[in-house]
CSV table of N, CA and C in Angstrom, one decimal:
chain,number,residue,atom,x,y,z
A,161,MET,N,100.0,13.5,-61.6
A,161,MET,CA,99.3,12.6,-60.6
A,161,MET,C,98.2,13.1,-59.9
A,162,LYS,N,98.3,14.4,-59.4
A,162,LYS,CA,97.3,15.1,-58.6
A,162,LYS,C,96.0,15.0,-59.2
A,163,GLN,N,95.9,15.1,-60.4
A,163,GLN,CA,94.5,15.0,-61.1
A,163,GLN,C,94.0,13.7,-61.1
A,164,ASN,N,94.9,12.7,-61.1
A,164,ASN,CA,94.4,11.4,-61.1
A,164,ASN,C,93.8,10.8,-59.8
A,165,ILE,N,94.4,11.4,-58.7
A,165,ILE,CA,93.9,10.8,-57.3
A,165,ILE,C,93.0,11.8,-56.7
A,166,ASP,N,93.0,13.1,-57.0
A,166,ASP,CA,92.1,14.0,-56.3
A,166,ASP,C,90.7,13.4,-56.0
A,167,HIS,N,90.1,12.7,-56.9
A,167,HIS,CA,88.7,12.3,-56.7
A,167,HIS,C,88.6,11.1,-55.8
A,168,LEU,N,89.8,10.4,-55.4
A,168,LEU,CA,89.9,9.3,-54.5
A,168,LEU,C,89.5,9.9,-53.0
A,169,PHE,N,89.9,11.1,-52.8
A,169,PHE,CA,89.8,11.8,-51.4
A,169,PHE,C,88.3,11.9,-51.0
A,170,HIS,N,87.4,12.0,-51.9
A,170,HIS,CA,86.0,12.2,-51.7
A,170,HIS,C,85.2,11.0,-51.5
A,171,LEU,N,85.8,9.8,-51.5
A,171,LEU,CA,85.1,8.6,-51.3
A,171,LEU,C,85.0,8.3,-49.7
A,172,ASN,N,84.0,7.4,-49.4
A,172,ASN,CA,83.6,7.2,-48.1
A,172,ASN,C,84.6,6.4,-47.2
A,173,ALA,N,85.5,5.6,-47.9
A,173,ALA,CA,86.4,4.7,-47.1
A,173,ALA,C,87.7,4.4,-47.8
A,174,HIS,N,88.8,4.3,-47.1
A,174,HIS,CA,90.0,4.3,-47.8
A,174,HIS,C,90.8,3.2,-47.1
A,175,VAL,N,91.6,2.4,-48.0
A,175,VAL,CA,92.6,1.5,-47.6
A,175,VAL,C,94.0,2.2,-47.9
A,176,TYR,N,94.9,2.2,-47.0
A,176,TYR,CA,96.2,3.0,-47.2
A,176,TYR,C,97.3,2.2,-46.8
A,177,ILE,N,98.5,2.5,-47.3
A,177,ILE,CA,99.7,2.0,-47.0
A,177,ILE,C,100.6,3.1,-46.5
A,178,LEU,N,101.2,2.8,-45.4
A,178,LEU,CA,102.3,3.6,-44.8
A,178,LEU,C,103.6,3.0,-44.8
A,179,THR,N,104.8,3.6,-44.8
A,179,THR,CA,106.0,3.2,-44.7
A,179,THR,C,106.9,4.2,-43.9
A,180,ASN,N,108.1,3.8,-43.6
A,180,ASN,CA,108.9,4.6,-42.8
A,180,ASN,C,109.8,5.4,-43.8
A,181,LYS,N,110.7,6.2,-43.2
A,181,LYS,CA,111.8,7.0,-43.9
A,181,LYS,C,112.5,6.2,-44.9
A,182,GLY,N,113.0,5.0,-44.5
A,182,GLY,CA,113.8,4.2,-45.4
A,182,GLY,C,113.0,3.2,-46.3
A,183,ASN,N,111.8,3.2,-46.2
A,183,ASN,CA,110.8,2.3,-46.9
A,183,ASN,C,111.0,0.9,-46.6
A,184,THR,N,111.4,0.6,-45.3
A,184,THR,CA,111.7,-0.8,-45.0
A,184,THR,C,110.6,-1.5,-44.4
A,185,VAL,N,109.5,-0.8,-43.8
A,185,VAL,CA,108.4,-1.5,-43.2
A,185,VAL,C,107.1,-1.0,-43.8
A,186,LEU,N,106.2,-1.8,-44.1
A,186,LEU,CA,104.9,-1.5,-44.8
A,186,LEU,C,103.8,-1.7,-43.7
A,187,TYR,N,102.8,-0.8,-43.7
A,187,TYR,CA,101.7,-1.0,-42.8
A,187,TYR,C,100.4,-0.8,-43.7
A,188,ILE,N,99.4,-1.6,-43.7
A,188,ILE,CA,98.3,-1.4,-44.4
A,188,ILE,C,97.0,-1.1,-43.3
A,189,GLY,N,96.2,-0.1,-43.6
A,189,GLY,CA,95.3,0.3,-42.6
A,189,GLY,C,94.0,0.6,-43.4
A,190,ILE,N,92.9,0.9,-42.8
A,190,ILE,CA,91.7,1.3,-43.3
A,190,ILE,C,91.2,2.5,-42.5
A,191,THR,N,90.4,3.3,-43.2
A,191,THR,CA,89.8,4.5,-42.4
A,191,THR,C,88.7,5.0,-43.1
A,192,THR,N,87.7,5.8,-42.5
A,192,THR,CA,86.6,6.5,-43.1
A,192,THR,C,87.1,8.0,-43.3
A,193,ASP,N,88.2,8.4,-42.6
A,193,ASP,CA,88.6,9.8,-42.7
A,193,ASP,C,90.1,9.8,-42.9
A,194,LEU,N,90.5,9.7,-44.2
A,194,LEU,CA,91.9,9.6,-44.5
A,194,LEU,C,92.7,10.7,-44.1
A,195,ARG,N,92.2,11.9,-44.3
A,195,ARG,CA,93.1,13.1,-43.8
A,195,ARG,C,93.4,13.1,-42.3
A,196,LYS,N,92.3,12.9,-41.5
A,196,LYS,CA,92.5,12.8,-40.2
A,196,LYS,C,93.4,11.7,-39.7
A,197,ARG,N,93.2,10.5,-40.2
A,197,ARG,CA,94.0,9.3,-39.9
A,197,ARG,C,95.5,9.5,-40.2
A,198,ILE,N,95.8,10.0,-41.3
A,198,ILE,CA,97.2,10.3,-41.7
A,198,ILE,C,97.8,11.4,-40.8
A,199,LEU,N,97.0,12.3,-40.4
A,199,LEU,CA,97.4,13.4,-39.4
A,199,LEU,C,97.8,12.6,-38.1
A,200,GLN,N,96.8,11.8,-37.6
A,200,GLN,CA,97.2,11.0,-36.5
A,200,GLN,C,98.6,10.2,-36.5
A,201,HIS,N,98.8,9.6,-37.7
A,201,HIS,CA,100.1,8.9,-37.8
A,201,HIS,C,101.1,9.9,-37.8
A,202,SER,N,101.1,11.0,-38.6
A,202,SER,CA,102.2,12.0,-38.5
A,202,SER,C,102.5,12.5,-37.1
A,203,GLU,N,101.5,12.6,-36.3
A,203,GLU,CA,101.7,13.1,-35.0
A,203,GLU,C,102.1,12.0,-34.0
A,204,GLY,N,102.2,10.8,-34.5
A,204,GLY,CA,102.7,9.7,-33.6
A,204,GLY,C,101.7,9.1,-32.8
A,205,SER,N,100.3,9.4,-33.1
A,205,SER,CA,99.2,8.9,-32.3
A,205,SER,C,98.4,7.8,-33.2
A,206,GLY,N,99.0,7.2,-34.2
A,206,GLY,CA,98.3,6.3,-35.1
A,206,GLY,C,98.2,4.9,-34.5
A,207,GLY,N,98.9,4.5,-33.7
A,207,GLY,CA,98.9,3.1,-33.1
A,207,GLY,C,100.2,2.6,-32.7
A,208,VAL,N,100.2,1.5,-31.9
A,208,VAL,CA,101.5,1.1,-31.3
A,208,VAL,C,102.6,0.6,-32.5
A,209,PHE,N,102.0,-0.2,-33.4
A,209,PHE,CA,103.0,-0.6,-34.4
A,209,PHE,C,103.6,0.5,-35.3
A,210,THR,N,102.6,1.5,-35.6
A,210,THR,CA,103.0,2.6,-36.5
A,210,THR,C,103.9,3.5,-35.7
A,211,GLN,N,103.7,3.6,-34.4
A,211,GLN,CA,104.6,4.4,-33.6
A,211,GLN,C,106.1,3.8,-33.5
A,212,LYS,N,106.0,2.5,-33.2
A,212,LYS,CA,107.3,1.8,-32.9
A,212,LYS,C,108.2,1.8,-34.2
A,213,TYR,N,107.7,1.7,-35.3
A,213,TYR,CA,108.4,1.8,-36.6
A,213,TYR,C,108.4,3.0,-37.3
A,214,ARG,N,107.8,4.0,-36.6
A,214,ARG,CA,107.8,5.4,-37.3
A,214,ARG,C,107.3,5.5,-38.7
A,215,LEU,N,106.1,4.8,-38.8
A,215,LEU,CA,105.4,4.7,-40.0
A,215,LEU,C,104.5,5.9,-40.2
A,216,ASN,N,104.9,6.9,-41.0
A,216,ASN,CA,104.0,8.1,-41.2
A,216,ASN,C,104.2,8.6,-42.6
A,217,LYS,N,104.5,7.8,-43.5
A,217,LYS,CA,104.7,8.2,-44.9
A,217,LYS,C,103.7,7.5,-45.7
A,218,LEU,N,102.7,8.2,-46.1
A,218,LEU,CA,101.6,7.7,-46.9
A,218,LEU,C,102.1,7.5,-48.5
A,219,VAL,N,102.1,6.3,-48.8
A,219,VAL,CA,102.8,6.0,-50.1
A,219,VAL,C,101.7,5.4,-51.1
A,220,TYR,N,100.5,5.0,-50.6
A,220,TYR,CA,99.6,4.4,-51.5
A,220,TYR,C,98.1,4.5,-50.7
A,221,PHE,N,97.1,4.6,-51.4
A,221,PHE,CA,95.8,4.5,-50.9
A,221,PHE,C,94.8,4.3,-52.1
A,222,GLU,N,93.7,3.7,-51.7
A,222,GLU,CA,92.5,3.4,-52.6
A,222,GLU,C,91.3,4.0,-51.9
A,223,GLY,N,90.3,4.4,-52.6
A,223,GLY,CA,89.1,4.9,-52.1
A,223,GLY,C,87.9,3.9,-52.5
A,224,PHE,N,87.0,4.0,-51.7
A,224,PHE,CA,85.7,3.0,-51.9
A,224,PHE,C,84.5,3.8,-51.4
A,225,ASP,N,83.4,3.5,-52.0
A,225,ASP,CA,82.1,4.1,-51.7
A,225,ASP,C,81.6,3.4,-50.4
A,226,ARG,N,81.9,2.1,-50.3
A,226,ARG,CA,81.3,1.3,-49.2
A,226,ARG,C,82.4,0.8,-48.3
A,227,ILE,N,82.3,0.9,-47.0
A,227,ILE,CA,83.3,0.5,-46.1
A,227,ILE,C,83.5,-1.0,-46.2
A,228,THR,N,82.6,-1.8,-46.5
A,228,THR,CA,82.7,-3.3,-46.6
A,228,THR,C,83.6,-3.6,-47.8
A,229,ASP,N,83.6,-2.8,-48.8
A,229,ASP,CA,84.5,-3.0,-50.0
A,229,ASP,C,85.8,-2.7,-49.5
A,230,ALA,N,86.2,-1.8,-48.7
A,230,ALA,CA,87.4,-1.2,-48.1
A,230,ALA,C,88.0,-2.4,-47.3
A,231,ILE,N,87.1,-2.9,-46.5
A,231,ILE,CA,87.6,-4.0,-45.5
A,231,ILE,C,88.0,-5.2,-46.4
A,232,HIS,N,87.2,-5.6,-47.3
A,232,HIS,CA,87.6,-6.7,-48.2
A,232,HIS,C,89.0,-6.5,-48.8
A,233,ARG,N,89.2,-5.3,-49.3
A,233,ARG,CA,90.5,-5.0,-50.0
A,233,ARG,C,91.6,-4.9,-49.0
A,234,GLU,N,91.3,-4.5,-47.8
A,234,GLU,CA,92.5,-4.4,-46.8
A,234,GLU,C,92.9,-5.9,-46.5
A,235,LYS,N,91.9,-6.7,-46.3
A,235,LYS,CA,92.3,-8.2,-46.0
A,235,LYS,C,93.0,-8.8,-47.2
A,236,GLN,N,92.6,-8.5,-48.3
A,236,GLN,CA,93.3,-9.1,-49.5
A,236,GLN,C,94.7,-8.6,-49.6
A,237,LEU,N,95.0,-7.2,-49.4
A,237,LEU,CA,96.3,-6.7,-49.4
A,237,LEU,C,97.2,-7.3,-48.4
A,238,LYS,N,96.6,-7.5,-47.3
A,238,LYS,CA,97.4,-7.9,-46.1
A,238,LYS,C,97.9,-9.4,-46.4
A,239,ASN,N,97.3,-10.1,-47.2
A,239,ASN,CA,97.7,-11.5,-47.6
A,239,ASN,C,98.6,-11.6,-48.8
A,240,TRP,N,98.8,-10.5,-49.3
A,240,TRP,CA,99.8,-10.5,-50.5
A,240,TRP,C,101.2,-10.5,-50.0
A,241,ARG,N,102.1,-11.0,-50.9
A,241,ARG,CA,103.5,-11.1,-50.7
A,241,ARG,C,104.1,-9.7,-50.6
A,242,ARG,N,105.1,-9.4,-49.9
A,242,ARG,CA,105.7,-8.1,-49.9
A,242,ARG,C,106.2,-7.6,-51.3
A,243,SER,N,106.6,-8.3,-52.1
A,243,SER,CA,107.0,-7.9,-53.4
A,243,SER,C,105.7,-7.6,-54.2
A,244,TRP,N,104.6,-8.0,-54.0
A,244,TRP,CA,103.4,-7.6,-54.7
A,244,TRP,C,103.0,-6.2,-54.2
A,245,LYS,N,103.1,-6.1,-52.9
A,245,LYS,CA,102.7,-4.7,-52.2
A,245,LYS,C,103.6,-3.7,-52.9
A,246,LYS,N,104.9,-3.9,-52.9
A,246,LYS,CA,105.8,-3.0,-53.4
A,246,LYS,C,105.6,-2.7,-54.8
A,247,GLU,N,105.3,-3.6,-55.7
A,247,GLU,CA,105.0,-3.3,-57.1
A,247,GLU,C,103.7,-2.4,-57.2
A,248,LEU,N,102.7,-2.7,-56.2
A,248,LEU,CA,101.4,-2.0,-56.3
A,248,LEU,C,101.7,-0.5,-56.0
A,249,ILE,N,102.6,-0.3,-54.9
A,249,ILE,CA,103.0,1.0,-54.5
A,249,ILE,C,103.7,1.8,-55.7
A,250,THR,N,104.7,1.2,-56.3
A,250,THR,CA,105.5,1.7,-57.3
A,250,THR,C,104.7,1.9,-58.6
A,251,ASP,N,103.7,1.2,-59.0
A,251,ASP,CA,102.9,1.5,-60.0
A,251,ASP,C,102.0,2.8,-59.8
A,252,PHE,N,101.7,3.0,-58.4
A,252,PHE,CA,100.9,4.1,-58.1
A,252,PHE,C,101.6,5.4,-57.8
A,253,ASN,N,102.8,5.1,-57.3
A,253,ASN,CA,103.6,6.3,-56.8
A,253,ASN,C,105.0,5.9,-57.0
A,254,PRO,N,105.5,6.0,-58.3
A,254,PRO,CA,106.9,5.6,-58.7
A,254,PRO,C,108.1,6.0,-57.7
A,255,GLN,N,108.0,7.2,-57.2
A,255,GLN,CA,109.2,7.6,-56.4
A,255,GLN,C,108.8,7.4,-54.8
A,256,TRP,N,107.8,6.7,-54.5
A,256,TRP,CA,107.4,6.6,-53.1
A,256,TRP,C,107.4,7.9,-52.3
A,257,ARG,N,106.8,8.9,-53.0
A,257,ARG,CA,106.6,10.1,-52.3
A,257,ARG,C,105.8,10.1,-51.1
A,258,ASP,N,105.9,11.0,-50.3
A,258,ASP,CA,104.8,11.0,-49.1
A,258,ASP,C,103.6,11.7,-49.6
A,259,LEU,N,102.5,11.0,-50.0
A,259,LEU,CA,101.3,11.7,-50.5
A,259,LEU,C,100.5,12.4,-49.5
A,260,GLY,N,100.7,12.1,-48.2
A,260,GLY,CA,100.1,12.8,-47.2
A,260,GLY,C,100.5,14.2,-47.1
A,261,LYS,N,101.8,14.4,-47.4
A,261,LYS,CA,102.4,15.8,-47.3
A,261,LYS,C,101.9,16.6,-48.5
A,262,GLU,N,101.8,15.8,-49.5
A,262,GLU,CA,101.4,16.5,-50.9
A,262,GLU,C,100.0,16.8,-51.1
A,263,PHE,N,99.2,16.0,-50.6
A,263,PHE,CA,97.7,16.1,-50.8
A,263,PHE,C,96.8,16.2,-49.7
A,264,LEU,N,97.3,16.0,-48.5
A,264,LEU,CA,96.3,16.0,-47.3
A,264,LEU,C,96.7,17.1,-46.4
A,265,MET,N,97.9,17.5,-46.3
A,265,MET,CA,98.3,18.5,-45.1
A,265,MET,C,98.1,19.9,-45.7
C-alpha cells in the first residue's frame, strides 16, 4: 500500500476522512498541508467537532493539484450516504488502519 499512496502526499491539497477508535464517527476535511493538519488533530487541536468525538485516526485521503478540485470533492463526499463513505474507506484501507501514524508521523 505504501508505494501506492506515497505520491499523494506531494500534491497541493488533500481531502481526508478521520474516525475515532471505534470507527463510529466520520469526519471529512480539507487541507493544503496534510501532515500538519493530521498532527493538529492527533494533538486535539483540530477543531471542536473532532475534539468532541476524539477523531484523530486518518483512514482515507485523496490528493489534488488544485485546491478548487479538493473543495469540490469534499462537498461531494459530504453529501454521500454513510454506507458509500464506509465502502470508499474500505476499498482504500481495508483494515481501517491509522494512515497518519503509518505515513505521516
